Amino acid sequence: TTNHLRHLESMATHPSGAGKIPRLNAVILGESLASEEDDLVFPSHDFSQQAHVPSPQKYLEMYNRSIVDPGGFWSDIASEFYWKEKWGQQVYSENLDVTKGKIKIEWFKGGITNICYNCLDKNVESGNGDKVALHWEGNEPDVDGSLTYRQLFEKVCQLANFLKDNGVKKGDTVIIYLPMLMELPITMLACARIGAIHSVVFAGYSAESLLQRIMDCKPKIVVTCNAVKRGKKVLNLKEIVDAALSESSQNGISVDSCLTYENESAMKKEDTKWQKGRDIWWQDVVPKYPTTCDVVWVDAEDPLFLLYTSGSTGKPKGVLHTTGGYMIYTATTFKYAFDYKESDVYWCTADCGWITGHSYVTYGPLLNGATVILYEGYVTRYSRKSLRVLGSVGEPINPSAWRWFFNVVGDSRCPISDTWWQTETGGFMITPLPGAWAQKPGSATFPFFGVEPVIVDEKGKEIEGECSGYLCVKSSWPGAFRTLYGDHDRYETTYFKPFPGYYFSGDGCSRDKNGYYWLTGRVDDVINVSGHRIGTAEVESALVSHPQCAEAAVVGVEHEVKGQGIYAFVTLVEGVPYSEDLRKSLVLVVRNQIGAFAAPDRIHWAPSLPKTRSGKIMRRILRKIASRQLDELGDISTLADPSVVDQLIALADS
Ligand code: WTA
């Protein structure tokens, strides 16, 4: 058994595995825990008793089965969903080892289903039609609304009919560039209903970024709205789409139609620029379509969506998820990690432009028949009495932030599910099950069912017990991504070649003596700014596109509010003087090419950059300079010109 299992077994030996008095439990649980009693936060007895997984024993029983018999474990769960035809003999097949051939992951292959059907029709038919599916809170205090499962079903069907009528077929892609209006999940579901592949582009991305994605996935239709309010500011989204579409058609990719929702509270129709023949007002056409629409049945392994995410090099990667495995995995992780109950109202603050908004605003909750809150602007009224479980995701949460979240937001009553996962993993991978075991603030705790995390050293050798290293996963799980759109080679190179035999996450991780996992952040050149994943390479290429920038190197630095901030070292073209205006225009170039969220926090003038003799930038040194850890620069003798370092330090605060 691995370490985390041994530890849980020891927790399991006492009657409830949890209790009201941490001290008592710590004593019961033995020496090793007693010495760390302050780090343990136990779920209350009442909470555990009603939980889906009430104890370590129950978890161990389920976890063991999920590892020993993944096919049996997951097909039992899958059987609770609607399948037009059952999957074939083999529940799954996989090869995660590059030395053995092409990387392949398949789950429920041959099974015929539809995720929109399972989210909507199934709930309506089982008597949940009048239950609220979506509650929407708008940017303006009094602008809100809600849709029951039946109403949502009807709206999705109308849009699905519109899409079909406009030539969208199974396997076509649709780009969705919308803020958090109900039309966003409606469009995702409508695509899924007819077997089209949706690709949501976060509505904070620039025209340039949108263009890049249009060029890559060649959508049949783009769905957007005319504008959105951010606080008091009006953002003209349609203009951004127009710019991207005219540029793409000049590059040979022309998009037939642009369906535009009139977001009245931000901008009126009359004020919106319009291209006849291409642009269509949502409100003019969609409501005229019938409110039922036949489902297009798809194979479990047919693609469901593409979501672009940043990597450490090159252009963004189109992470591709398929239908069946993703459906089962998001539904199951949602149910267990949040200990979901039918009467719960569930709110996730994530935007559907990110994976969290796919798996845990839209699909996971709706598959469970949950009532979901969608949030566009600020919350005016609140009482925290009804809170049961809190969640956290996207970056390491430090113990003091964890305590604040627990004590202040959750009134010291609600367990926190600090979930570790990625766009690529589709759903939670390492996560607390809130009723099952004691938590340690800042640790994502233990693996979800069916997930075999391993920590490897730099040679790719698994390390046991208390250790730190690179976080990998040993075998496939249903929610895993299957490829990078149009680039299976890059998929293999990025994720499976670094440590043959494993999926490599790009994250560093340690495991403590009780088997708890602690995520320590990216080990590659990806920065995590307020949960937005940004590749340093993307920021660098935006900077060097500025005519006066000769070279740029970007690193992440600790940031009090954002987790990590973006710190850019910039070398100017010879003869160009430094100036405040130039600094501003460099920041602007990043805003324009990627989006406001990727704007560098600091520009550090660099007459030259520290490089090895072979010309490789030594980011290790730049990171130390950026965080002013000047006594930890380490060995700089391998630099082609070590004096560069002093020069940079001298310019640090200019
Ligand atoms: C980081 C977000 C620490 C990690 C769902 C990962 C976390 C990246 C956690 C993926 C967590 C996510 N603790 N770090 N609980 N969850 N991360 O693709 O570095 O936007 O690789 O998916 O976020 O970001 P992505």
XYZ file of C-alpha atoms and ligand atoms in Angstrom:
679
model
C 0.000 0.000 0.000
C 1.079 3.544 -0.603
C 1.623 5.969 2.196
C -1.692 7.744 1.963
C -3.503 4.453 2.286
C -1.511 3.423 5.339
C -2.334 6.708 7.002
C -6.017 6.452 6.224
C -6.066 2.924 7.476
C -4.800 4.247 10.778
C -7.542 6.883 10.792
C -10.036 4.219 9.956
C -9.262 2.225 13.036
C -11.157 4.558 15.273
C -14.929 4.506 15.351
C -16.033 7.479 13.273
C -12.790 8.559 11.719
C -13.792 12.025 12.700
C -15.189 13.782 15.707
C -15.869 17.044 17.376
C -12.706 17.307 19.366
C -9.556 17.348 17.289
C -7.340 16.793 20.311
C -9.148 13.634 21.243
C -8.946 12.333 17.725
C -5.317 13.183 17.429
C -4.658 11.170 20.540
C -6.719 8.263 19.315
C -4.978 8.340 16.005
C -1.609 7.818 17.584
C 1.758 9.446 18.025
C 2.438 10.712 14.560
C -0.739 12.705 14.412
C -0.722 13.855 17.999
C 2.442 15.790 17.326
C 0.665 17.615 14.533
C -2.722 18.059 16.100
C -2.828 21.770 15.357
C -2.606 21.083 11.658
C -5.648 18.875 11.572
C -9.168 20.114 10.999
C -11.835 17.474 11.439
C -15.286 17.502 9.910
C -17.992 17.666 12.551
C -19.660 14.465 13.569
C -22.977 15.694 12.160
C -21.429 16.513 8.839
C -19.689 13.171 8.522
C -22.759 11.201 9.451
C -24.800 12.535 6.558
C -21.958 12.499 4.025
C -21.769 10.251 0.959
C -18.383 9.123 2.196
C -18.638 9.312 5.975
C -15.353 7.755 7.006
C -11.867 6.780 5.939
C -13.030 3.155 5.840
C -15.653 3.910 3.263
C -13.179 5.885 1.177
C -10.616 3.104 1.367
C -13.140 0.537 0.332
C -14.227 2.585 -2.679
C -10.742 3.774 -3.562
C -9.292 0.281 -3.467
C -11.966 -1.023 -5.735
C -11.483 1.895 -8.155
C -7.800 1.010 -8.468
C -8.070 -2.767 -8.509
C -11.088 -2.879 -10.806
C -11.416 0.473 -12.611
C -13.673 -0.992 -15.285
C -16.143 -2.354 -12.770
C -16.034 0.689 -10.543
C -16.704 3.202 -13.317
C -19.191 1.139 -15.268
C -21.349 0.787 -12.162
C -21.452 4.559 -11.911
C -21.927 5.033 -15.656
C -24.963 2.759 -15.547
C -26.813 5.445 -13.592
C -26.753 7.637 -16.699
C -28.630 7.298 -19.951
C -26.928 5.387 -22.750
C -28.695 4.763 -26.007
C -26.389 1.789 -26.432
C -24.067 0.303 -23.899
C -20.302 0.445 -24.382
C -18.379 -2.525 -25.715
C -16.759 -5.405 -23.848
C -13.840 -3.324 -22.732
C -14.755 -0.459 -20.403
C -11.476 1.278 -21.096
C -8.215 0.879 -22.915
C -5.066 2.876 -22.482
C -1.426 3.297 -23.279
C 0.388 5.940 -21.269
C 3.845 4.706 -22.154
C 5.546 6.432 -25.089
C 8.090 3.629 -25.334
C 5.248 1.230 -26.144
C 3.675 3.230 -28.950
C 1.091 5.899 -29.468
C -0.502 7.378 -26.343
C -4.144 6.403 -26.244
C -6.904 6.739 -23.682
C -10.444 5.491 -24.277
C -13.355 5.040 -21.911
C -16.758 3.506 -22.645
C -15.874 3.234 -26.341
C -18.829 2.035 -28.367
C -21.247 3.461 -25.803
C -23.749 5.809 -27.416
C -24.998 8.746 -25.391
C -25.384 12.519 -25.237
C -24.286 14.716 -22.329
C -26.963 17.364 -22.978
C -29.594 14.639 -22.808
C -28.198 13.516 -19.454
C -28.119 17.096 -18.137
C -31.583 18.141 -19.276
C -33.977 15.543 -20.719
C -33.107 13.034 -18.030
C -33.811 15.561 -15.266
C -37.043 16.762 -16.826
C -38.244 13.197 -17.348
C -37.429 12.169 -13.804
C -39.676 14.887 -12.389
C -37.154 17.662 -11.898
C -38.578 19.845 -14.663
C -39.762 22.557 -12.291
C -36.609 22.646 -10.240
C -34.444 25.698 -10.846
C -31.403 24.790 -12.920
C -29.776 28.204 -13.240
C -30.048 31.319 -11.086
C -28.343 34.259 -12.692
C -27.025 37.293 -10.800
C -26.277 40.177 -13.138
C -23.777 42.974 -12.949
C -26.537 45.418 -11.968
C -28.003 44.778 -8.521
C -31.553 44.279 -9.773
C -30.836 42.377 -12.926
C -31.213 38.676 -12.325
C -33.218 35.730 -13.510
C -33.640 32.004 -13.341
C -34.514 29.020 -15.490
C -36.018 25.731 -14.425
C -34.758 22.505 -15.934
C -37.668 22.522 -18.343
C -37.119 26.134 -19.372
C -33.421 25.510 -19.828
C -34.223 22.456 -21.929
C -36.470 24.558 -24.164
C -33.945 27.337 -24.618
C -31.210 24.854 -25.431
C -33.441 23.130 -27.973
C -34.290 26.408 -29.694
C -30.655 27.279 -30.061
C -29.743 23.757 -31.157
C -32.373 24.058 -33.900
C -30.934 27.382 -34.949
C -27.419 25.932 -35.125
C -28.582 22.983 -37.201
C -30.456 25.315 -39.499
C -27.311 27.321 -39.985
C -25.294 24.363 -41.115
C -23.661 23.243 -37.875
C -23.266 19.472 -37.976
C -21.844 16.781 -35.751
C -18.090 17.287 -35.416
C -18.145 20.984 -36.447
C -16.659 23.500 -34.045
C -18.387 26.541 -32.569
C -16.514 29.311 -30.785
C -18.309 30.914 -27.877
C -17.089 34.336 -26.815
C -19.552 35.332 -24.112
C -19.427 36.670 -20.571
C -21.269 34.896 -17.760
C -24.773 35.230 -19.131
C -27.127 32.261 -19.101
C -26.644 32.171 -22.866
C -23.137 30.843 -22.256
C -24.057 27.467 -20.741
C -27.106 27.421 -23.027
C -24.812 27.576 -26.054
C -22.459 24.930 -24.675
C -25.391 22.577 -24.111
C -26.931 23.321 -27.510
C -23.657 22.379 -29.210
C -23.425 19.186 -27.180
C -27.003 18.334 -28.090
C -26.198 18.212 -31.801
C -22.722 16.722 -31.471
C -20.906 19.969 -32.297
C -17.638 20.739 -30.508
C -17.720 23.918 -28.468
C -14.709 26.013 -27.731
C -15.330 28.732 -25.186
C -12.901 31.638 -25.324
C -12.818 33.655 -22.113
C -14.353 37.065 -22.873
C -11.311 38.799 -21.389
C -9.089 37.618 -24.226
C -8.031 40.105 -26.878
C -8.914 40.035 -30.582
C -5.463 38.657 -31.286
C -5.976 35.672 -28.952
C -9.456 35.067 -30.307
C -8.050 35.139 -33.838
C -5.405 32.569 -32.942
C -8.124 30.205 -31.694
C -10.342 30.826 -34.727
C -7.422 30.009 -37.014
C -6.713 26.812 -35.104
C -10.190 25.299 -34.805
C -11.952 26.922 -37.804
C -15.425 27.345 -36.301
C -18.611 27.282 -38.370
C -20.181 29.940 -36.183
C -19.059 32.367 -33.499
C -21.526 33.123 -30.713
C -21.040 36.373 -28.815
C -22.893 39.357 -27.367
C -22.601 43.003 -28.256
C -21.111 44.222 -25.004
C -20.684 43.581 -21.318
C -20.354 45.819 -18.292
C -17.442 45.389 -15.952
C -18.402 47.521 -13.006
C -19.253 50.824 -14.684
C -17.123 50.234 -17.751
C -18.652 48.964 -20.988
C -16.580 46.444 -22.913
C -17.450 46.211 -26.586
C -17.110 42.479 -27.216
C -18.613 42.594 -30.689
C -15.847 44.935 -31.839
C -13.264 42.434 -30.647
C -15.022 39.648 -32.525
C -15.295 41.838 -35.644
C -11.577 42.493 -35.590
C -10.762 38.811 -35.176
C -13.193 37.734 -37.892
C -12.023 40.220 -40.492
C -8.402 39.262 -39.824
C -9.211 35.552 -40.027
C -11.029 35.901 -43.343
C -7.998 37.727 -44.745
C -6.034 34.668 -43.707
C -8.330 32.271 -45.490
C -10.607 31.230 -42.633
C -13.999 32.809 -43.018
C -16.715 32.204 -40.489
C -20.224 32.000 -41.939
C -22.221 33.538 -39.129
C -21.807 35.505 -35.958
C -24.751 35.026 -33.632
C -24.913 38.063 -31.363
C -26.910 38.316 -28.170
C -28.124 41.775 -27.350
C -26.954 42.366 -23.810
C -29.297 45.257 -23.364
C -28.117 46.497 -20.014
C -24.664 47.103 -21.472
C -25.427 48.289 -25.006
C -28.391 48.814 -27.293
C -28.773 47.209 -30.682
C -28.616 50.578 -32.444
C -25.166 51.268 -31.087
C -23.728 47.966 -32.258
C -21.651 47.757 -35.435
C -23.167 45.263 -37.829
C -22.053 43.232 -40.814
C -25.053 42.323 -42.923
C -25.165 38.767 -44.165
C -22.899 37.509 -41.414
C -24.244 38.906 -38.151
C -27.503 37.682 -36.647
C -29.291 39.006 -33.572
C -29.985 36.150 -31.164
C -33.243 37.656 -29.924
C -34.562 38.104 -33.454
C -34.195 34.521 -34.553
C -33.588 31.982 -31.792
C -36.923 32.354 -29.937
C -38.754 31.515 -33.168
C -37.431 27.970 -33.250
C -39.298 24.961 -31.840
C -38.684 24.174 -28.185
C -37.839 20.550 -28.788
C -34.944 19.209 -30.770
C -33.882 15.655 -31.401
C -30.626 14.671 -29.799
C -27.714 13.684 -32.018
C -26.395 10.534 -30.380
C -22.644 10.301 -30.205
C -19.999 7.777 -29.284
C -18.483 8.103 -25.820
C -15.202 8.919 -27.530
C -16.603 11.602 -29.831
C -15.243 15.049 -28.951
C -17.294 17.249 -26.634
C -15.208 20.375 -26.422
C -11.920 22.090 -26.983
C -10.494 24.463 -24.456
C -7.315 26.371 -25.148
C -4.813 26.632 -22.355
C -1.330 28.016 -21.983
C 1.721 25.852 -22.092
C 5.335 26.568 -21.327
C 6.192 27.064 -24.990
C 4.553 28.205 -28.178
C 0.935 28.864 -28.963
C -1.933 27.834 -26.697
C -2.899 24.196 -26.752
C -6.356 22.995 -27.717
C -7.125 20.544 -24.923
C -9.644 18.047 -26.268
C -12.175 16.286 -24.075
C -14.505 13.567 -25.270
C -18.044 12.811 -24.182
C -18.554 9.669 -22.111
C -15.608 9.609 -19.729
C -15.786 13.345 -19.118
C -19.488 13.083 -18.339
C -19.069 10.342 -15.784
C -15.992 11.890 -14.227
C -17.351 15.435 -13.754
C -20.645 14.137 -12.400
C -18.922 11.863 -9.890
C -16.260 14.286 -8.696
C -18.920 16.967 -8.241
C -21.085 14.668 -6.179
C -18.359 13.490 -3.834
C -16.006 16.460 -3.492
C -18.890 18.768 -2.569
C -20.897 16.053 -0.865
C -23.771 17.224 -3.043
C -27.340 16.814 -1.807
C -30.496 17.389 -3.826
C -31.612 20.338 -1.723
C -28.289 22.192 -2.076
C -27.972 25.425 -3.999
C -24.546 25.489 -5.540
C -22.458 28.474 -6.517
C -19.118 28.413 -8.276
C -17.556 31.786 -9.032
C -15.600 30.534 -12.034
C -16.206 31.848 -15.523
C -17.190 29.323 -18.199
C -14.159 30.554 -20.137
C -12.060 28.274 -17.938
C -12.224 24.559 -17.288
C -13.775 25.076 -13.852
C -16.752 26.731 -15.525
C -17.111 23.748 -17.846
C -16.851 20.985 -15.287
C -18.214 22.652 -12.156
C -20.570 25.405 -13.294
C -22.142 23.550 -16.180
C -21.735 19.815 -16.685
C -20.954 18.383 -13.225
C -23.790 20.159 -11.387
C -26.422 19.804 -14.133
C -25.687 16.090 -14.489
C -26.556 15.862 -10.795
C -29.747 17.877 -11.224
C -28.360 20.685 -9.063
C -29.484 24.295 -8.801
C -26.563 26.434 -9.934
C -25.895 30.115 -9.429
C -24.321 31.977 -12.308
C -22.638 35.157 -11.400
C -21.897 38.095 -13.622
C -21.506 40.981 -11.159
C -21.537 41.554 -7.391
C -23.473 40.017 -4.726
C -25.584 42.404 -2.721
C -27.345 40.267 -0.159
C -25.767 37.484 1.670
C -26.059 35.320 4.684
C -23.657 32.490 5.221
C -25.895 30.364 7.387
C -26.852 27.983 4.633
C -23.294 27.253 3.557
C -22.324 23.601 3.872
C -19.136 23.039 1.894
C -16.555 25.473 0.523
C -14.265 24.883 -2.420
C -10.932 26.190 -3.590
C -9.060 25.584 -6.802
C -6.471 26.805 -9.224
C -3.519 27.621 -7.058
C -1.934 26.574 -3.822
C -3.934 28.047 -0.943
C -1.615 28.881 1.905
C -2.549 27.785 5.423
C -3.388 31.293 6.628
C -5.699 31.967 3.684
C -7.192 28.547 4.304
C -7.870 29.435 7.953
C -9.474 32.741 6.958
C -11.700 30.960 4.447
C -12.590 28.340 7.022
C -13.134 30.622 10.034
C -14.562 33.763 8.457
C -16.378 32.607 5.336
C -17.346 29.201 6.602
C -17.977 30.168 10.258
C -15.560 27.401 11.324
C -18.250 24.959 10.337
C -17.887 24.166 6.654
C -15.258 21.781 5.342
C -13.125 23.121 2.482
C -12.549 21.093 -0.622
C -9.168 22.263 -1.861
C -9.233 20.525 -5.202
C -6.151 19.972 -7.323
C -6.688 19.415 -11.024
C -6.085 20.921 -14.462
C -7.744 21.766 -17.759
C -6.175 18.554 -18.993
C -7.561 16.327 -16.248
C -11.199 17.296 -16.856
C -12.096 17.023 -13.182
C -10.752 16.929 -9.631
C -7.766 14.639 -9.124
C -6.606 15.204 -5.573
C -9.356 16.482 -3.334
C -10.777 16.248 0.147
C -13.982 14.264 0.527
C -15.412 16.605 3.111
C -16.973 14.086 5.454
C -14.335 11.422 5.269
C -11.159 12.581 6.927
C -9.330 15.326 8.740
C -7.911 18.110 6.628
C -4.619 19.905 6.827
C -4.903 23.560 5.790
C -3.078 24.007 2.503
C -3.094 20.351 1.483
C -5.344 18.974 -1.254
C -5.260 15.759 0.846
C -5.804 12.465 -1.031
C -6.554 11.209 -4.545
C -10.064 10.899 -5.910
C -11.398 7.460 -6.849
C -9.545 5.937 -9.755
C -6.600 8.333 -9.568
C -3.118 7.003 -8.904
C -0.833 9.946 -8.251
C 2.878 9.302 -7.989
C 5.780 11.532 -7.177
C 8.857 10.943 -9.307
C 12.408 12.257 -9.123
C 14.164 13.993 -12.015
C 15.056 10.630 -13.523
C 11.427 9.597 -13.563
C 11.777 7.105 -10.735
C 8.822 6.813 -8.369
C 9.565 7.868 -4.822
C 7.721 6.374 -1.907
C 6.759 7.783 1.449
C 7.567 11.269 2.625
C 9.129 13.085 -0.320
C 8.915 15.827 -2.878
C 9.308 15.782 -6.620
C 7.290 15.911 -9.809
C 3.631 15.033 -9.711
C 2.607 12.394 -12.232
C -0.343 10.061 -12.678
C 0.129 6.391 -13.327
C -2.949 5.179 -15.137
C -5.795 6.798 -17.016
C -9.023 8.100 -15.506
C -12.281 8.727 -17.387
C -11.986 12.546 -17.433
C -8.511 12.673 -18.947
C -8.017 14.720 -22.140
C -7.416 12.570 -25.181
C -5.212 14.773 -27.339
C -4.247 18.321 -28.230
C -6.416 19.405 -31.126
C -4.603 18.681 -34.360
C -1.319 17.982 -32.621
C -1.059 14.553 -31.045
C 2.750 14.799 -31.170
C 2.744 17.805 -28.930
C 0.386 15.957 -26.579
C 2.868 13.117 -26.258
C 5.911 15.373 -26.037
C 4.520 17.690 -23.396
C 2.773 15.272 -21.108
C 4.077 11.754 -21.651
C 7.680 12.024 -22.801
C 9.170 13.775 -19.766
C 8.606 10.678 -17.579
C 7.842 7.629 -19.733
C 4.978 5.569 -18.417
C 3.278 8.490 -16.686
C 1.122 11.526 -17.324
C 3.217 14.491 -16.179
C 1.243 17.361 -14.679
C 3.883 20.093 -14.778
C 3.426 20.595 -11.034
C 5.768 20.061 -8.143
C 4.392 18.247 -5.134
C 5.346 16.828 -1.797
C 3.810 14.114 0.320
C 4.071 14.278 4.078
C 4.537 11.436 6.486
C 0.803 10.898 6.761
C 0.452 10.632 3.019
C -1.191 14.040 2.444
C -0.335 15.666 -0.880
C 0.863 19.292 -0.955
C 1.006 21.058 -4.302
C 3.935 23.424 -4.576
C 3.286 25.117 -7.937
C 4.393 24.785 -11.523
C 7.825 23.462 -12.289
C 7.688 24.674 -15.886
C 7.363 28.149 -17.367
C 3.715 28.609 -16.638
C 2.557 31.383 -14.294
C -0.631 31.232 -12.302
C -2.068 34.751 -11.927
C -5.280 34.829 -9.877
C -6.019 31.371 -11.174
C -5.398 32.399 -14.812
C -2.864 30.153 -16.376
C -0.396 32.109 -18.483
C 2.636 30.818 -20.374
C 5.724 32.996 -20.001
C 6.434 32.308 -23.681
C 3.165 33.941 -24.710
C 3.885 37.111 -22.750
C 7.405 37.184 -24.135
C 6.281 36.873 -27.716
C 3.754 39.658 -27.186
C 6.500 41.895 -25.776
C 8.988 41.242 -28.577
C 6.330 42.057 -31.156
C 6.757 45.660 -29.959
C 9.074 47.307 -32.497
C 11.315 48.735 -29.781
C 11.708 45.545 -27.805
C 14.665 43.368 -28.757
C 14.297 40.596 -26.222
C 12.171 39.685 -23.226
C 12.247 37.142 -20.420
C 9.248 36.715 -18.174
C 9.126 35.058 -14.767
C 6.521 34.678 -12.040
C 6.976 36.374 -8.669
C 5.029 36.002 -5.483
C 2.110 38.443 -5.350
C 0.122 39.168 -2.235
C -3.251 39.325 -3.948
C -2.861 37.471 -7.214
C -0.797 34.554 -5.973
C 1.748 35.151 -8.684
C 2.527 38.330 -10.569
C 4.141 38.735 -13.983
C 7.636 40.163 -13.988
C 9.195 40.988 -17.340
C 12.845 41.655 -18.100
C 13.029 43.662 -21.297
C 15.977 44.464 -23.542
C 15.377 47.365 -25.893
C 16.499 47.743 -29.480
C 19.880 49.460 -29.573
C 19.738 53.215 -29.177
C 16.190 53.319 -27.803
C 16.102 55.107 -24.437
C 14.055 53.841 -21.493
C 11.003 55.905 -20.744
C 7.770 55.735 -18.812
C 5.807 55.969 -22.067
C 7.642 53.012 -23.480
C 6.960 51.025 -20.331
C 3.265 51.764 -20.735
C 3.210 50.847 -24.376
C 4.918 47.532 -23.619
C 2.241 46.701 -21.070
C -0.392 47.717 -23.603
C 0.998 45.413 -26.239
C 0.486 42.459 -23.874
C -3.032 43.600 -23.005
C -3.877 43.850 -26.685
C -2.364 40.558 -27.706
C -3.440 38.356 -24.836
C -5.808 40.223 -22.549
C -5.810 42.560 -19.579
C -5.319 39.717 -17.101
C -1.896 38.983 -18.607
C -0.508 42.534 -18.258
C 2.950 42.485 -16.614
C 3.069 43.864 -13.089
C 6.676 44.940 -13.506
C 8.927 45.818 -16.415
C 12.584 45.581 -15.514
C 14.953 47.225 -18.000
C 17.681 44.784 -18.959
C 20.639 45.985 -21.026
C 21.223 42.290 -21.560
C 19.998 39.002 -20.131
C 21.952 36.355 -18.222
C 22.647 33.542 -20.676
C 24.663 30.382 -20.760
C 27.431 30.059 -23.315
C 25.012 28.215 -25.553
C 22.653 31.177 -25.395
C 20.003 29.809 -23.046
C 18.455 32.394 -20.716
C 18.999 31.391 -17.097
C 15.571 31.965 -15.643
C 16.599 30.594 -12.292
C 18.733 33.704 -11.822
C 16.045 36.010 -13.149
C 13.554 34.578 -10.679
C 15.896 35.340 -7.812
C 16.482 38.883 -9.021
C 12.755 39.408 -9.527
C 12.003 38.308 -5.985
C 15.048 40.203 -4.663
C 16.567 37.076 -3.171
C 19.938 38.407 -4.126
C 21.901 36.270 -1.726
C 20.473 33.150 -3.329
C 21.640 33.672 -6.869
C 23.639 30.465 -6.767
C 26.367 29.623 -9.191
C 26.626 32.265 -11.892
C 29.980 31.183 -13.250
C 28.400 29.247 -16.102
C 27.086 32.488 -17.584
C 28.613 33.728 -20.799
C 28.979 37.126 -19.104
C 28.511 37.093 -15.304
C 28.675 40.898 -15.081
C 25.187 41.023 -16.577
C 23.852 40.061 -13.173
C 25.295 43.116 -11.389
C 24.004 45.326 -14.131
C 20.485 43.934 -13.657
C 20.618 44.308 -9.900
C 21.695 47.923 -10.287
C 18.646 48.592 -12.446
C 16.260 46.666 -10.217
C 14.400 49.629 -8.820
C 14.657 52.060 -11.664
C -2.683 24.843 -10.325
C -7.464 24.843 -13.050
C -2.452 24.096 -5.954
C -1.637 23.835 -10.739
C -8.432 23.813 -12.487
C -2.188 23.270 -12.034
C -3.432 24.127 -8.028
C -2.855 24.481 -12.637
C -4.630 23.619 -7.467
C -3.954 24.115 -13.596
C -4.676 23.402 -6.047
C -4.884 23.847 -9.613
N -3.557 23.639 -5.340
N -2.363 24.344 -7.261
N -5.768 22.978 -5.422
N -5.504 23.469 -8.478
N -3.637 24.268 -9.352
O -5.523 24.285 -16.178
O -0.411 24.497 -10.954
O -6.333 26.515 -15.278
O -1.208 22.725 -12.885
O -6.927 24.344 -14.219
O -3.373 25.205 -11.516
O -4.608 25.266 -14.062
P -5.863 25.143 -15.019
